[in-house]
């Protein structure tokens, strides 16, 4: 906890309104630039509405003076009351336009920020996602951007409004009643100093509250993401208690913050009205001596509340701007990350499908101390089918990820059609590789959308043909909605075997030269199994295929099997050759599986 608090303070220091920090906010400002005309129009309305309202205390004072028999350019209590109502009406109309215009700017610019963030995120390399939590990334695009939106729609307008009120209010009083103004201004510095001290504590505590809340949110995220595991372990109660403990911490810190805030607010109210009492007391003595009219005193007191209000408001804004700096930091951090090669238009080329790995060695950037692959050599001529076997953690998936250019190799090179993949255009390469993953997760749309994901412009006939080849047309055509059947979030409305066949149809439609099959670890029932196998056989025809083998039964037919152990190829050959080897790794794996 002590450490956490240390971090919180450090963060707090980081967010002070230094020049450097403000420049971070200006990084976000560029998203407002396209809407600058609307923004300035909003500012003009803001200026008008603030200035209009500032005439209110002055006219109100005149109303009182008129009542006590003094003359003014407008005479009669009723007429002046109407002027007051008119002032209010005009300022309401101005306020409406200012709110509307600022909302227009902030809604649109925040949409632009979200789009930039999102498109940047999806273009970032895998190493980025290895380092970050999904929930945390989501909160940047949701909460952080929302906070910036508040800042740019409300806080910024408030800032201008309060500054206008403060400057114009003080200036007006200086001109009309200088003596009383100096008296009033003398009381403010004390107020400001005390407010700043309180503000510091409150901000520190609200930062801690946010941290605790984020920690509690992680619990929710984890539980919901692995709800099946939680349920199968009857962990609902345990998780609820864990969440409760998290929230109790939030309440503890939040209440501490509330204590400070309560004390602060009561102090401010006391100080503000205390100031008014002092002004009224001094003002009343001026009135008694005939140095000031009652009406002037009334308008003076009204101005004082305006000015006091705007000083309190500026304190709030200071806190809000600090929060906004934190949020812009988190947003800009993502925008400054360097994306993979650009996904701009690329010429689709049909490749041949020769693959070779030459002396490849690799470590994941997040775990540089562990060499996951050592001296890997593979030669797969176009159209051949090979399997990667070996215990879990041996490096099979890593080989495939390197072929997809998800990571860069540290030693050796990978060639596709004789050209190093570092020279291949990323999209050209990937558009030639199809994958049927181990756990098929479909997107939440229709079956049609899921199959056509590989080829958005596919015709109805092409989609149906792919579905037929993938043995999935039988079940799709039985659904009342056919291809338009919605598969539910992540495809949960389909069975495992059906999901796999949809994924196979998708791969068939993509028609890649290279195919990667990550075999499902859990076996399907016998019927689904044979339907899936048939579909896979169809898919593999005339394609270079790499199978990540988990169950050995399915790889007997491949041209060659590479057996991996701790990142090295320890054996290679076809099933018969390898199974015969006495004491061979593969022979052992086969024996183990049979034992199971
Ligand atoms: P297999 O597919 O044979 O089960 P993997 O290629 O997935 O094995 O993993 C090989 C090794 O690399 C394992 O030790 C695993 O912990 C590690 N590894 C896999 N993915 C990552 C990653 N994204 N970051 C760091 N280490 C990883």
CSV table of N, CA and C in Angstrom, one decimal, residues 8 24 76 87 118 121 160 164 188 197 211 213 256 323 348 371 381 431 464 480 500 543 551 577 583:
chain,number,residue,atom,x,y,z
A,8,UNK,N,1.2,7.0,-6.4
A,8,UNK,CA,0.1,8.0,-6.6
A,8,UNK,C,0.6,9.4,-6.5
A,24,UNK,N,0.9,18.5,-23.5
A,24,UNK,CA,0.3,17.2,-23.8
A,24,UNK,C,-1.2,17.4,-24.1
A,76,UNK,N,-39.1,53.8,-12.8
A,76,UNK,CA,-40.2,52.9,-12.5
A,76,UNK,C,-39.7,51.5,-12.2
A,87,UNK,N,-32.6,40.7,-19.5
A,87,UNK,CA,-31.2,40.3,-19.4
A,87,UNK,C,-31.1,38.7,-19.2
A,118,UNK,N,-8.5,3.7,-32.1
A,118,UNK,CA,-8.9,2.3,-32.5
A,118,UNK,C,-8.1,1.8,-33.6
A,121,UNK,N,-4.6,1.2,-32.6
A,121,UNK,CA,-4.5,0.0,-31.7
A,121,UNK,C,-4.4,-1.3,-32.6
A,160,UNK,N,-13.3,29.7,-19.4
A,160,UNK,CA,-13.4,31.0,-20.1
A,160,UNK,C,-14.4,31.8,-19.3
A,164,UNK,N,-13.7,35.3,-17.5
A,164,UNK,CA,-14.4,36.5,-18.0
A,164,UNK,C,-15.1,37.2,-16.8
A,188,UNK,N,-9.3,37.7,-0.4
A,188,UNK,CA,-9.3,36.6,-1.3
A,188,UNK,C,-8.0,35.7,-1.2
A,197,UNK,N,-4.4,24.2,-0.6
A,197,UNK,CA,-3.9,23.1,0.3
A,197,UNK,C,-4.9,21.9,0.4
A,211,UNK,N,-7.5,4.5,-8.6
A,211,UNK,CA,-6.6,3.3,-8.7
A,211,UNK,C,-7.3,2.1,-8.1
A,213,UNK,N,-10.4,1.6,-7.7
A,213,UNK,CA,-11.6,1.2,-8.5
A,213,UNK,C,-11.1,0.4,-9.8
A,256,UNK,N,-12.4,8.8,2.9
A,256,UNK,CA,-11.4,9.7,3.4
A,256,UNK,C,-11.4,11.0,2.6
A,323,UNK,N,-6.8,16.0,-14.2
A,323,UNK,CA,-7.3,14.7,-14.6
A,323,UNK,C,-7.1,14.6,-16.2
A,348,UNK,N,-2.8,-7.3,-54.4
A,348,UNK,CA,-2.9,-8.7,-54.1
A,348,UNK,C,-2.1,-9.5,-55.1
A,371,UNK,N,15.3,-18.5,-24.9
A,371,UNK,CA,15.3,-18.7,-26.3
A,371,UNK,C,14.3,-19.7,-26.7
A,381,UNK,N,8.4,-27.4,-49.7
A,381,UNK,CA,8.1,-27.0,-51.0
A,381,UNK,C,6.6,-26.8,-51.2
A,431,UNK,N,-2.2,-12.0,-46.7
A,431,UNK,CA,-3.4,-12.3,-47.4
A,431,UNK,C,-3.3,-13.7,-48.2
A,464,UNK,N,-21.9,-19.8,-50.6
A,464,UNK,CA,-22.6,-21.1,-50.4
A,464,UNK,C,-21.7,-22.3,-50.9
A,480,UNK,N,-33.6,-21.6,-39.9
A,480,UNK,CA,-34.7,-20.8,-40.6
A,480,UNK,C,-34.1,-19.6,-41.3
A,500,UNK,N,-16.1,-24.7,-36.1
A,500,UNK,CA,-14.9,-25.0,-36.9
A,500,UNK,C,-15.2,-25.1,-38.4
A,543,UNK,N,-2.6,-26.9,-51.3
A,543,UNK,CA,-2.0,-25.8,-50.5
A,543,UNK,C,-0.9,-26.3,-49.6
A,551,UNK,N,-3.1,-33.8,-31.3
A,551,UNK,CA,-3.4,-35.2,-31.2
A,551,UNK,C,-2.8,-35.9,-32.4
A,577,UNK,N,8.3,-43.7,-40.6
A,577,UNK,CA,9.8,-43.7,-40.2
A,577,UNK,C,10.0,-43.3,-38.7
A,583,UNK,N,13.0,-45.7,-29.0
A,583,UNK,CA,13.4,-44.6,-28.1
A,583,UNK,C,13.3,-43.2,-28.8
